[in-house]
Amino acid sequence: MTLHEDTAGNTSFSRTSPGLQLAIDSTSLGAFKTCPRWYYYTVIQGWESKFENVHFVFGLCMHEGRERYYHARARGEPHEEALRVALAYVLTKTWDTRLGRPWISTHETKNRLTLIRTLIWYLDRFGESDPLQTIVLSNGKPAVELSFRFDTQLETKGGEHWLLCGHIDRLGRLNDHVYIDDLKTTSRTISASFFTQFTPHNQFSLYSIAGRVIWHEPVAGLIADAVQVAVNFSRFERAMVPRSEPYLNEWFNGTSRWLQQMEVCATAGTAAEAAGLDPALGWPMNDMSCNNFSYGDGSRGGCPAREICSRNPASREASLRTEFKRRIWDPLQRRGDV
Amino acid sequence: MTTDPGEIPPSDALSEVSLNSLTESIDRFDARIQAGTAALSEPGARRDLDIIIRNNRDLRERWAALEAASGGKAPRAVAATKTPLSRVISGKLLDDLGI
């Protein structure tokens, strides 16, 4: 497929500059920072592993269960009823009516039983008596799973503007200050060192900037809401993740450099394609990242595309088709439509 | 005191019986999902959810007691909330067969 065909169904890409993404979220930016070739495979071409990412499924269910709880509470439901709503949702979401069986996870700690336990324990701990109270928007809905986008005012060579976008888990008020609350599920022990991974951190810096741009009140900061999922228990800890104004200015300036690099790659990929070569050549491999890939639970290991990149260029496309499946990663698609 | 079907008997700690009761209570609600009677407006749906919630709260209290007895360290429990092996095997095979 050509660059144009690869991105035709993705609204976050330029229609005039093939391969140039204009609406960037932390996943897209993080993929490019990790390795431009990884970004090309997963965002431009849309490849993802055929094997289920249990961390993604578990985390998504926790987020969506929690979201249902907050919506029920915002409607005036008491804690017990809101908990039933959240639990019923997660049980239903993790049941396959076509196959007549539940979601099967072979992961020792992240499976359906621990998901149900973690959701109940979490909402019992932070539902009714959470000092960080969920903000209710003017439309009566809770400020959860909020999709955002804003114009960076940074211009491409073609005069188009880059947008930064994403989805904030929750806006809450604590001691008269507004905070962004981001839920992280992990199998790791939550200690002080667990939270150090969030500074520097691509996603949290973006969210911290977004909070200052999209909300009408000053956002005091970001709170990492950590959930440890073990075989026999779940444990919860929270920590502030500070971002000063100078720090965010530095991150934003750095991001403008990264966006320029993304345009350089798109231009090179287009030129390669026009010359009858593989457009992937526009996005070089970062071979220092192959064995230092960051997974969804904070652990690190081999890049999922390492086997692909290890092969001769001529055989990579066939290998991708065999070992991966396609999906569209479009940061402009909204979430939180409960 | 009698217990609801699928509810953990009060005399049990984190044992195999607790695990069976927990999975049984979830199985009951799963049967509702499959039958299309899982909505909260359906008779008995809330009760089935409450049993699941109660079981998990019970596990939490017992775990906290074991942890306290171990001096704050996470104790080794008799049973673990792992997906039953038979389900894992059958589920994986079903995945491979595309069933």
PDB file of C-alpha atoms in Angstrom, chain B residues 49-98:
ATOM      1  CA  LEU B  49     -24.120  -8.870  41.688  1.00  0.00           C
ATOM      2  CA  ASP B  50     -24.368  -8.257  45.427  1.00  0.00           C
ATOM      3  CA  ILE B  51     -23.145 -11.787  46.099  1.00  0.00           C
ATOM      4  CA  ILE B  52     -20.107 -11.200  43.892  1.00  0.00           C
ATOM      5  CA  ILE B  53     -19.441  -7.911  45.672  1.00  0.00           C
ATOM      6  CA  ARG B  54     -19.897  -9.476  49.085  1.00  0.00           C
ATOM      7  CA  ASN B  55     -17.550 -12.334  48.227  1.00  0.00           C
ATOM      8  CA  ASN B  56     -14.840  -9.938  47.118  1.00  0.00           C
ATOM      9  CA  ARG B  57     -15.275  -7.757  50.191  1.00  0.00           C
ATOM     10  CA  ASP B  58     -15.004 -10.847  52.309  1.00  0.00           C
ATOM     11  CA  LEU B  59     -11.770 -11.768  50.536  1.00  0.00           C
ATOM     12  CA  ARG B  60     -10.443  -8.296  51.242  1.00  0.00           C
ATOM     13  CA  GLU B  61     -11.199  -8.544  54.952  1.00  0.00           C
ATOM     14  CA  ARG B  62      -9.621 -11.960  55.222  1.00  0.00           C
ATOM     15  CA  TRP B  63      -6.594 -10.887  53.244  1.00  0.00           C
ATOM     16  CA  ALA B  64      -6.177  -7.848  55.477  1.00  0.00           C
ATOM     17  CA  ALA B  65      -6.362 -10.091  58.535  1.00  0.00           C
ATOM     18  CA  LEU B  66      -3.740 -12.451  57.123  1.00  0.00           C
ATOM     19  CA  GLU B  67      -1.536  -9.502  56.213  1.00  0.00           C
ATOM     20  CA  ALA B  68      -1.852  -8.068  59.707  1.00  0.00           C
ATOM     21  CA  ALA B  69      -1.012 -11.448  61.215  1.00  0.00           C
ATOM     22  CA  SER B  70       2.086 -11.566  58.994  1.00  0.00           C
ATOM     23  CA  GLY B  71       3.321  -8.228  60.295  1.00  0.00           C
ATOM     24  CA  GLY B  72       2.221  -6.268  57.262  1.00  0.00           C
ATOM     25  CA  LYS B  73       3.889  -8.561  54.734  1.00  0.00           C
ATOM     26  CA  ALA B  74       1.867 -10.166  51.986  1.00  0.00           C
ATOM     27  CA  PRO B  75       1.254 -13.731  53.212  1.00  0.00           C
ATOM     28  CA  ARG B  76       1.106 -16.803  51.009  1.00  0.00           C
ATOM     29  CA  ALA B  77      -2.491 -17.827  50.662  1.00  0.00           C
ATOM     30  CA  VAL B  78      -3.762 -21.351  50.339  1.00  0.00           C
ATOM     31  CA  ALA B  79      -5.585 -20.592  47.138  1.00  0.00           C
ATOM     32  CA  ALA B  80      -4.936 -17.987  44.494  1.00  0.00           C
ATOM     33  CA  THR B  81      -7.419 -16.100  42.393  1.00  0.00           C
ATOM     34  CA  LYS B  82      -6.062 -17.567  39.236  1.00  0.00           C
ATOM     35  CA  THR B  83      -8.216 -18.522  36.336  1.00  0.00           C
ATOM     36  CA  PRO B  84      -8.912 -22.249  36.755  1.00  0.00           C
ATOM     37  CA  LEU B  85      -6.435 -24.174  34.609  1.00  0.00           C
ATOM     38  CA  SER B  86      -9.121 -26.116  32.828  1.00  0.00           C
ATOM     39  CA  ARG B  87     -10.620 -22.885  31.609  1.00  0.00           C
ATOM     40  CA  VAL B  88      -7.260 -21.591  30.461  1.00  0.00           C
ATOM     41  CA  ILE B  89      -6.547 -24.702  28.450  1.00  0.00           C
ATOM     42  CA  SER B  90      -9.973 -24.913  26.890  1.00  0.00           C
ATOM     43  CA  GLY B  91     -10.055 -21.189  26.206  1.00  0.00           C
ATOM     44  CA  LYS B  92      -6.680 -21.184  24.530  1.00  0.00           C
ATOM     45  CA  LEU B  93      -7.594 -24.143  22.353  1.00  0.00           C
ATOM     46  CA  LEU B  94     -10.805 -22.467  21.429  1.00  0.00           C
ATOM     47  CA  ASP B  95      -8.856 -19.352  20.456  1.00  0.00           C
ATOM     48  CA  ASP B  96      -6.484 -21.382  18.295  1.00  0.00           C
ATOM     49  CA  LEU B  97      -9.392 -23.125  16.607  1.00  0.00           C
ATOM     50  CA  GLY B  98     -11.162 -19.847  16.078  1.00  0.00           C
TER      51      GLY B  98
END
